[in-house]
GROMACS .gro file of C-alpha atoms in nm:
model
  317
    1UNK     CA    1  -7.550 -11.927  -2.338
    2UNK     CA    2  -7.893 -12.049  -2.446
    3UNK     CA    3  -8.147 -11.827  -2.624
    4UNK     CA    4  -8.396 -12.114  -2.603
    5UNK     CA    5  -8.754 -12.005  -2.530
    6UNK     CA    6  -8.889 -12.285  -2.309
    7UNK     CA    7  -9.242 -12.150  -2.280
    8UNK     CA    8  -9.279 -12.109  -2.656
    9UNK     CA    9  -9.121 -12.442  -2.746
   10UNK     CA   10  -9.251 -12.691  -2.489
   11UNK     CA   11  -9.621 -12.728  -2.561
   12UNK     CA   12  -9.892 -12.992  -2.540
   13UNK     CA   13 -10.017 -13.165  -2.738
   14UNK     CA   14  -9.672 -13.224  -2.888
   15UNK     CA   15  -9.652 -13.192  -3.267
   16UNK     CA   16  -9.364 -13.221  -3.512
   17UNK     CA   17  -9.405 -12.893  -3.701
   18UNK     CA   18  -9.189 -12.609  -3.835
   19UNK     CA   19  -9.271 -12.366  -3.553
   20UNK     CA   20  -9.109 -12.065  -3.718
   21UNK     CA   21  -9.145 -11.719  -3.567
   22UNK     CA   22  -9.009 -11.383  -3.674
   23UNK     CA   23  -8.704 -11.265  -3.487
   24UNK     CA   24  -8.755 -10.970  -3.260
   25UNK     CA   25  -8.598 -10.648  -3.381
   26UNK     CA   26  -8.231 -10.641  -3.282
   27UNK     CA   27  -8.229 -11.000  -3.153
   28UNK     CA   28  -7.880 -11.149  -3.197
   29UNK     CA   29  -7.827 -11.457  -3.412
   30UNK     CA   30  -7.470 -11.534  -3.312
   31UNK     CA   31  -7.311 -11.596  -2.972
   32UNK     CA   32  -6.939 -11.512  -2.929
   33UNK     CA   33  -6.736 -11.772  -2.744
   34UNK     CA   34  -6.494 -11.692  -2.465
   35UNK     CA   35  -6.154 -11.861  -2.504
   36UNK     CA   36  -6.164 -12.207  -2.350
   37UNK     CA   37  -6.543 -12.211  -2.309
   38UNK     CA   38  -6.737 -12.537  -2.311
   39UNK     CA   39  -6.865 -12.504  -2.668
   40UNK     CA   40  -6.523 -12.404  -2.792
   41UNK     CA   41  -6.348 -12.698  -2.624
   42UNK     CA   42  -6.589 -12.949  -2.778
   43UNK     CA   43  -6.561 -12.783  -3.120
   44UNK     CA   44  -6.180 -12.785  -3.094
   45UNK     CA   45  -6.188 -13.158  -3.022
   46UNK     CA   46  -6.407 -13.224  -3.327
   47UNK     CA   47  -6.214 -13.004  -3.570
   48UNK     CA   48  -5.880 -13.141  -3.447
   49UNK     CA   49  -5.966 -13.511  -3.468
   50UNK     CA   50  -6.281 -13.554  -3.680
   51UNK     CA   51  -6.307 -13.250  -3.907
   52UNK     CA   52  -6.425 -13.451  -4.215
   53UNK     CA   53  -6.736 -13.545  -4.016
   54UNK     CA   54  -6.818 -13.179  -3.943
   55UNK     CA   55  -6.705 -12.984  -4.250
   56UNK     CA   56  -6.894 -13.114  -4.552
   57UNK     CA   57  -7.009 -12.974  -4.885
   58UNK     CA   58  -7.178 -13.087  -5.204
   59UNK     CA   59  -6.943 -13.112  -5.504
   60UNK     CA   60  -6.879 -12.781  -5.684
   61UNK     CA   61  -7.101 -12.579  -5.449
   62UNK     CA   62  -6.977 -12.221  -5.405
   63UNK     CA   63  -7.021 -12.123  -5.040
   64UNK     CA   64  -6.838 -11.790  -5.072
   65UNK     CA   65  -7.144 -11.558  -5.101
   66UNK     CA   66  -7.314 -11.710  -4.797
   67UNK     CA   67  -6.995 -11.714  -4.589
   68UNK     CA   68  -6.923 -11.352  -4.684
   69UNK     CA   69  -7.276 -11.257  -4.574
   70UNK     CA   70  -7.226 -11.445  -4.247
   71UNK     CA   71  -6.889 -11.283  -4.179
   72UNK     CA   72  -7.036 -10.938  -4.250
   73UNK     CA   73  -7.331 -11.012  -4.022
   74UNK     CA   74  -7.096 -11.127  -3.744
   75UNK     CA   75  -6.889 -10.808  -3.771
   76UNK     CA   76  -7.200 -10.589  -3.755
   77UNK     CA   77  -7.360 -10.781  -3.469
   78UNK     CA   78  -7.046 -10.836  -3.256
   79UNK     CA   79  -6.773 -10.588  -3.358
   80UNK     CA   80  -6.587 -10.654  -3.034
   81UNK     CA   81  -6.555 -11.023  -3.122
   82UNK     CA   82  -6.522 -11.027  -3.500
   83UNK     CA   83  -6.391 -10.796  -3.770
   84UNK     CA   84  -6.323 -10.795  -4.142
   85UNK     CA   85  -5.984 -10.628  -4.173
   86UNK     CA   86  -5.886 -10.401  -4.462
   87UNK     CA   87  -5.654 -10.665  -4.607
   88UNK     CA   88  -5.938 -10.917  -4.628
   89UNK     CA   89  -5.852 -11.107  -4.312
   90UNK     CA   90  -6.126 -11.255  -4.098
   91UNK     CA   91  -6.026 -11.167  -3.743
   92UNK     CA   92  -6.163 -11.341  -3.433
   93UNK     CA   93  -6.072 -11.071  -3.186
   94UNK     CA   94  -6.138 -11.264  -2.864
   95UNK     CA   95  -5.917 -11.544  -2.994
   96UNK     CA   96  -5.639 -11.318  -3.128
   97UNK     CA   97  -5.643 -11.527  -3.445
   98UNK     CA   98  -5.705 -11.434  -3.809
   99UNK     CA   99  -5.735 -11.618  -4.138
  100UNK     CA  100  -5.630 -11.450  -4.464
  101UNK     CA  101  -5.820 -11.491  -4.793
  102UNK     CA  102  -5.562 -11.748  -4.910
  103UNK     CA  103  -5.616 -11.955  -4.593
  104UNK     CA  104  -5.303 -11.844  -4.409
  105UNK     CA  105  -5.360 -11.861  -4.032
  106UNK     CA  106  -5.215 -11.581  -3.820
  107UNK     CA  107  -5.191 -11.586  -3.441
  108UNK     CA  108  -5.182 -11.220  -3.343
  109UNK     CA  109  -5.117 -11.263  -2.970
  110UNK     CA  110  -5.074 -11.535  -2.712
  111UNK     CA  111  -5.393 -11.729  -2.645
  112UNK     CA  112  -5.575 -11.706  -2.314
  113UNK     CA  113  -5.616 -12.075  -2.232
  114UNK     CA  114  -5.425 -12.401  -2.256
  115UNK     CA  115  -5.088 -12.376  -2.428
  116UNK     CA  116  -5.190 -12.050  -2.592
  117UNK     CA  117  -5.198 -12.163  -2.954
  118UNK     CA  118  -5.494 -12.403  -2.958
  119UNK     CA  119  -5.698 -12.214  -3.218
  120UNK     CA  120  -5.420 -12.173  -3.473
  121UNK     CA  121  -5.296 -12.529  -3.412
  122UNK     CA  122  -5.647 -12.660  -3.486
  123UNK     CA  123  -5.697 -12.451  -3.802
  124UNK     CA  124  -5.366 -12.502  -3.981
  125UNK     CA  125  -5.416 -12.875  -4.061
  126UNK     CA  126  -5.757 -12.805  -4.217
  127UNK     CA  127  -5.776 -12.769  -4.597
  128UNK     CA  128  -5.710 -12.404  -4.681
  129UNK     CA  129  -6.062 -12.360  -4.820
  130UNK     CA  130  -6.212 -12.455  -4.481
  131UNK     CA  131  -5.998 -12.243  -4.248
  132UNK     CA  132  -6.213 -11.930  -4.252
  133UNK     CA  133  -6.521 -12.141  -4.178
  134UNK     CA  134  -6.324 -12.317  -3.905
  135UNK     CA  135  -6.240 -11.983  -3.746
  136UNK     CA  136  -6.608 -11.884  -3.751
  137UNK     CA  137  -6.696 -12.216  -3.589
  138UNK     CA  138  -6.449 -12.158  -3.304
  139UNK     CA  139  -6.537 -11.792  -3.256
  140UNK     CA  140  -6.912 -11.846  -3.220
  141UNK     CA  141  -7.123 -12.108  -3.042
  142UNK     CA  142  -7.352 -12.169  -3.339
  143UNK     CA  143  -7.304 -12.445  -3.591
  144UNK     CA  144  -7.380 -12.329  -3.944
  145UNK     CA  145  -7.524 -12.466  -4.267
  146UNK     CA  146  -7.638 -12.311  -4.594
  147UNK     CA  147  -7.995 -12.344  -4.721
  148UNK     CA  148  -8.038 -12.317  -5.099
  149UNK     CA  149  -8.389 -12.220  -5.208
  150UNK     CA  150  -8.345 -12.314  -5.575
  151UNK     CA  151  -8.341 -12.688  -5.502
  152UNK     CA  152  -8.437 -12.682  -5.128
  153UNK     CA  153  -8.105 -12.848  -5.036
  154UNK     CA  154  -7.846 -12.805  -4.762
  155UNK     CA  155  -7.533 -12.801  -4.982
  156UNK     CA  156  -7.277 -12.695  -4.719
  157UNK     CA  157  -7.233 -12.754  -4.345
  158UNK     CA  158  -6.991 -12.676  -4.063
  159UNK     CA  159  -7.166 -12.871  -3.788
  160UNK     CA  160  -6.946 -12.977  -3.496
  161UNK     CA  161  -7.223 -13.046  -3.242
  162UNK     CA  162  -7.498 -13.244  -3.418
  163UNK     CA  163  -7.788 -13.395  -3.225
  164UNK     CA  164  -7.756 -13.767  -3.307
  165UNK     CA  165  -7.722 -13.718  -3.683
  166UNK     CA  166  -7.429 -13.717  -3.925
  167UNK     CA  167  -7.376 -13.407  -4.143
  168UNK     CA  168  -7.223 -13.622  -4.419
  169UNK     CA  169  -7.553 -13.809  -4.448
  170UNK     CA  170  -7.753 -13.485  -4.494
  171UNK     CA  171  -7.534 -13.257  -4.707
  172UNK     CA  172  -7.656 -13.196  -5.060
  173UNK     CA  173  -7.993 -13.355  -4.993
  174UNK     CA  174  -8.330 -13.188  -5.023
  175UNK     CA  175  -8.527 -13.064  -4.724
  176UNK     CA  176  -8.767 -13.355  -4.765
  177UNK     CA  177  -8.484 -13.611  -4.776
  178UNK     CA  178  -8.315 -13.458  -4.472
  179UNK     CA  179  -8.635 -13.484  -4.269
  180UNK     CA  180  -8.748 -13.823  -4.398
  181UNK     CA  181  -8.621 -14.009  -4.086
  182UNK     CA  182  -8.803 -13.767  -3.854
  183UNK     CA  183  -9.104 -13.924  -3.685
  184UNK     CA  184  -9.451 -13.783  -3.761
  185UNK     CA  185  -9.295 -13.568  -4.032
  186UNK     CA  186  -9.600 -13.505  -4.254
  187UNK     CA  187  -9.633 -13.135  -4.167
  188UNK     CA  188  -9.261 -13.075  -4.221
  189UNK     CA  189  -9.256 -13.249  -4.559
  190UNK     CA  190  -9.570 -13.076  -4.685
  191UNK     CA  191  -9.423 -12.737  -4.604
  192UNK     CA  192  -9.073 -12.803  -4.744
  193UNK     CA  193  -9.078 -12.575  -5.048
  194UNK     CA  194  -9.271 -12.295  -4.877
  195UNK     CA  195  -9.046 -12.304  -4.571
  196UNK     CA  196  -8.729 -12.289  -4.778
  197UNK     CA  197  -8.862 -11.991  -4.975
  198UNK     CA  198  -8.966 -11.820  -4.652
  199UNK     CA  199  -8.634 -11.851  -4.467
  200UNK     CA  200  -8.431 -11.741  -4.771
  201UNK     CA  201  -8.637 -11.423  -4.811
  202UNK     CA  202  -8.573 -11.083  -4.656
  203UNK     CA  203  -8.703 -11.150  -4.306
  204UNK     CA  204  -8.523 -11.325  -4.019
  205UNK     CA  205  -8.675 -11.629  -3.850
  206UNK     CA  206  -8.607 -11.860  -3.559
  207UNK     CA  207  -8.737 -12.192  -3.427
  208UNK     CA  208  -8.669 -12.419  -3.129
  209UNK     CA  209  -8.604 -12.792  -3.089
  210UNK     CA  210  -8.565 -12.986  -2.766
  211UNK     CA  211  -8.527 -13.331  -2.614
  212UNK     CA  212  -8.460 -13.504  -2.282
  213UNK     CA  213  -8.141 -13.706  -2.301
  214UNK     CA  214  -7.921 -13.935  -2.093
  215UNK     CA  215  -7.589 -13.767  -2.173
  216UNK     CA  216  -7.442 -13.415  -2.138
  217UNK     CA  217  -7.222 -13.396  -2.446
  218UNK     CA  218  -7.278 -13.112  -2.689
  219UNK     CA  219  -7.134 -13.324  -2.970
  220UNK     CA  220  -7.374 -13.615  -3.024
  221UNK     CA  221  -7.246 -13.736  -3.361
  222UNK     CA  222  -7.352 -14.101  -3.396
  223UNK     CA  223  -7.001 -14.211  -3.497
  224UNK     CA  224  -6.868 -14.116  -3.154
  225UNK     CA  225  -7.160 -14.162  -2.920
  226UNK     CA  226  -7.398 -14.427  -3.045
  227UNK     CA  227  -7.383 -14.798  -2.974
  228UNK     CA  228  -7.428 -14.814  -2.598
  229UNK     CA  229  -7.782 -14.872  -2.477
  230UNK     CA  230  -7.951 -14.540  -2.416
  231UNK     CA  231  -8.039 -14.464  -2.054
  232UNK     CA  232  -7.849 -14.771  -1.926
  233UNK     CA  233  -7.640 -14.561  -1.686
  234UNK     CA  234  -7.859 -14.255  -1.629
  235UNK     CA  235  -8.156 -14.228  -1.393
  236UNK     CA  236  -8.427 -13.981  -1.492
  237UNK     CA  237  -8.342 -13.759  -1.195
  238UNK     CA  238  -7.997 -13.712  -1.352
  239UNK     CA  239  -8.129 -13.655  -1.703
  240UNK     CA  240  -8.030 -13.365  -1.929
  241UNK     CA  241  -8.230 -13.116  -2.134
  242UNK     CA  242  -8.090 -13.071  -2.486
  243UNK     CA  243  -8.211 -12.766  -2.676
  244UNK     CA  244  -8.149 -12.597  -3.008
  245UNK     CA  245  -8.225 -12.243  -3.108
  246UNK     CA  246  -8.216 -12.229  -3.487
  247UNK     CA  247  -8.219 -11.911  -3.693
  248UNK     CA  248  -8.181 -11.801  -4.054
  249UNK     CA  249  -7.962 -11.520  -4.191
  250UNK     CA  250  -8.062 -11.427  -4.550
  251UNK     CA  251  -7.797 -11.406  -4.823
  252UNK     CA  252  -7.911 -11.112  -5.040
  253UNK     CA  253  -7.933 -11.182  -5.412
  254UNK     CA  254  -7.862 -11.555  -5.390
  255UNK     CA  255  -8.187 -11.723  -5.276
  256UNK     CA  256  -7.993 -11.867  -4.984
  257UNK     CA  257  -7.980 -11.838  -4.608
  258UNK     CA  258  -7.723 -11.923  -4.344
  259UNK     CA  259  -7.886 -12.166  -4.101
  260UNK     CA  260  -7.751 -12.128  -3.746
  261UNK     CA  261  -7.789 -12.394  -3.476
  262UNK     CA  262  -7.716 -12.309  -3.113
  263UNK     CA  263  -7.701 -12.631  -2.910
  264UNK     CA  264  -7.717 -12.627  -2.532
  265UNK     CA  265  -7.732 -12.910  -2.278
  266UNK     CA  266  -7.827 -12.839  -1.917
  267UNK     CA  267  -7.925 -13.061  -1.621
  268UNK     CA  268  -8.297 -13.124  -1.651
  269UNK     CA  269  -8.352 -13.042  -1.283
  270UNK     CA  270  -8.191 -12.700  -1.337
  271UNK     CA  271  -8.411 -12.618  -1.635
  272UNK     CA  272  -8.728 -12.716  -1.447
  273UNK     CA  273  -8.703 -12.440  -1.190
  274UNK     CA  274  -9.077 -12.417  -1.122
  275UNK     CA  275  -9.392 -12.631  -1.123
  276UNK     CA  276  -9.524 -12.483  -1.446
  277UNK     CA  277  -9.221 -12.594  -1.644
  278UNK     CA  278  -9.225 -12.944  -1.496
  279UNK     CA  279  -9.595 -12.978  -1.580
  280UNK     CA  280  -9.549 -12.841  -1.932
  281UNK     CA  281  -9.269 -13.088  -2.006
  282UNK     CA  282  -9.473 -13.373  -1.858
  283UNK     CA  283  -9.772 -13.288  -2.075
  284UNK     CA  284  -9.563 -13.254  -2.392
  285UNK     CA  285  -9.395 -13.593  -2.345
  286UNK     CA  286  -9.724 -13.756  -2.244
  287UNK     CA  287  -9.874 -13.655  -2.580
  288UNK     CA  288  -9.584 -13.778  -2.797
  289UNK     CA  289  -9.674 -14.058  -3.037
  290UNK     CA  290  -9.492 -14.394  -3.013
  291UNK     CA  291  -9.301 -14.302  -3.330
  292UNK     CA  292  -9.178 -13.971  -3.182
  293UNK     CA  293  -9.080 -14.138  -2.854
  294UNK     CA  294  -8.877 -14.396  -3.046
  295UNK     CA  295  -8.714 -14.130  -3.266
  296UNK     CA  296  -8.611 -13.932  -2.958
  297UNK     CA  297  -8.484 -14.231  -2.763
  298UNK     CA  298  -8.754 -14.198  -2.494
  299UNK     CA  299  -8.961 -14.514  -2.539
  300UNK     CA  300  -8.803 -14.717  -2.260
  301UNK     CA  301  -8.786 -14.429  -2.015
  302UNK     CA  302  -9.128 -14.271  -2.082
  303UNK     CA  303  -9.310 -14.398  -1.772
  304UNK     CA  304  -9.042 -14.327  -1.508
  305UNK     CA  305  -8.974 -13.989  -1.668
  306UNK     CA  306  -9.341 -13.891  -1.661
  307UNK     CA  307  -9.372 -14.004  -1.299
  308UNK     CA  308  -9.066 -13.801  -1.198
  309UNK     CA  309  -9.192 -13.492  -1.383
  310UNK     CA  310  -9.535 -13.517  -1.222
  311UNK     CA  311  -9.380 -13.555  -0.878
  312UNK     CA  312  -9.160 -13.253  -0.938
  313UNK     CA  313  -9.455 -13.048  -1.062
  314UNK     CA  314  -9.657 -13.131  -0.750
  315UNK     CA  315  -9.365 -13.074  -0.513
  316UNK     CA  316  -9.292 -12.731  -0.662
  317UNK     CA  317  -9.652 -12.614  -0.667
   0.00000   0.00000   0.00000
């Protein structure tokens, strides 16, 4: 599932910085979901019970050009999974479900998991204007947002699996406002305008984000999963590695880009399959500032985590 580049992303000394790199020629930006897969089940749960937390937009923003560009990109990149039919339907082929331009949901065959109609049953209660975006969200693992270069804002989001942040608190805000709570954010804020112009240009870019966490959920929206003391029930040996591979799909002629976020959560011990990785993660965490440790929920667990990582690095050498 993950396209996360551990060696490129986990570096010491640790710095909060943009970390953009050009996508390799032909590198995919979307990941089709098999019916009933882990990402799809968690997205179904969110869109069925909490869709207003995931599907958010600034007033009067027109998302149609960006969504059309995304749907076209999906059909070109994964024609076996997604197609734009002649009648204007968006067709998730693996899910045997389509959404018409007017928002009508069509189940074209019996589903392949659960009761067989999970996708259509999830989409029909959504507002008609959100059903095509909902189908995209269930057909692909990536969450999506739109970046607008004219005012450096994120005016539209379909984010089911956020990493301890609420989409409703970020939508419509500028890049600088969105990243204001981020610890040691000076480099990010200084580069805001240039970064936005860069990712909405003609080239394709990607970046990576990671953390060590005490819980395995893909959906870490604070409304559902905050409140309990972090790390109270999880020993560092049972910790999880949460990663994001983010990429940008340009929207020609509109100074916009579709921002894709592929979240993955794996057991930390599985990710650290050799001494080099354990040592690299140890060194990165050891060089985090107190502010970054607090922002990432690692302050109280820093010392036992570093000791465990060092032991694992030595044992695997």
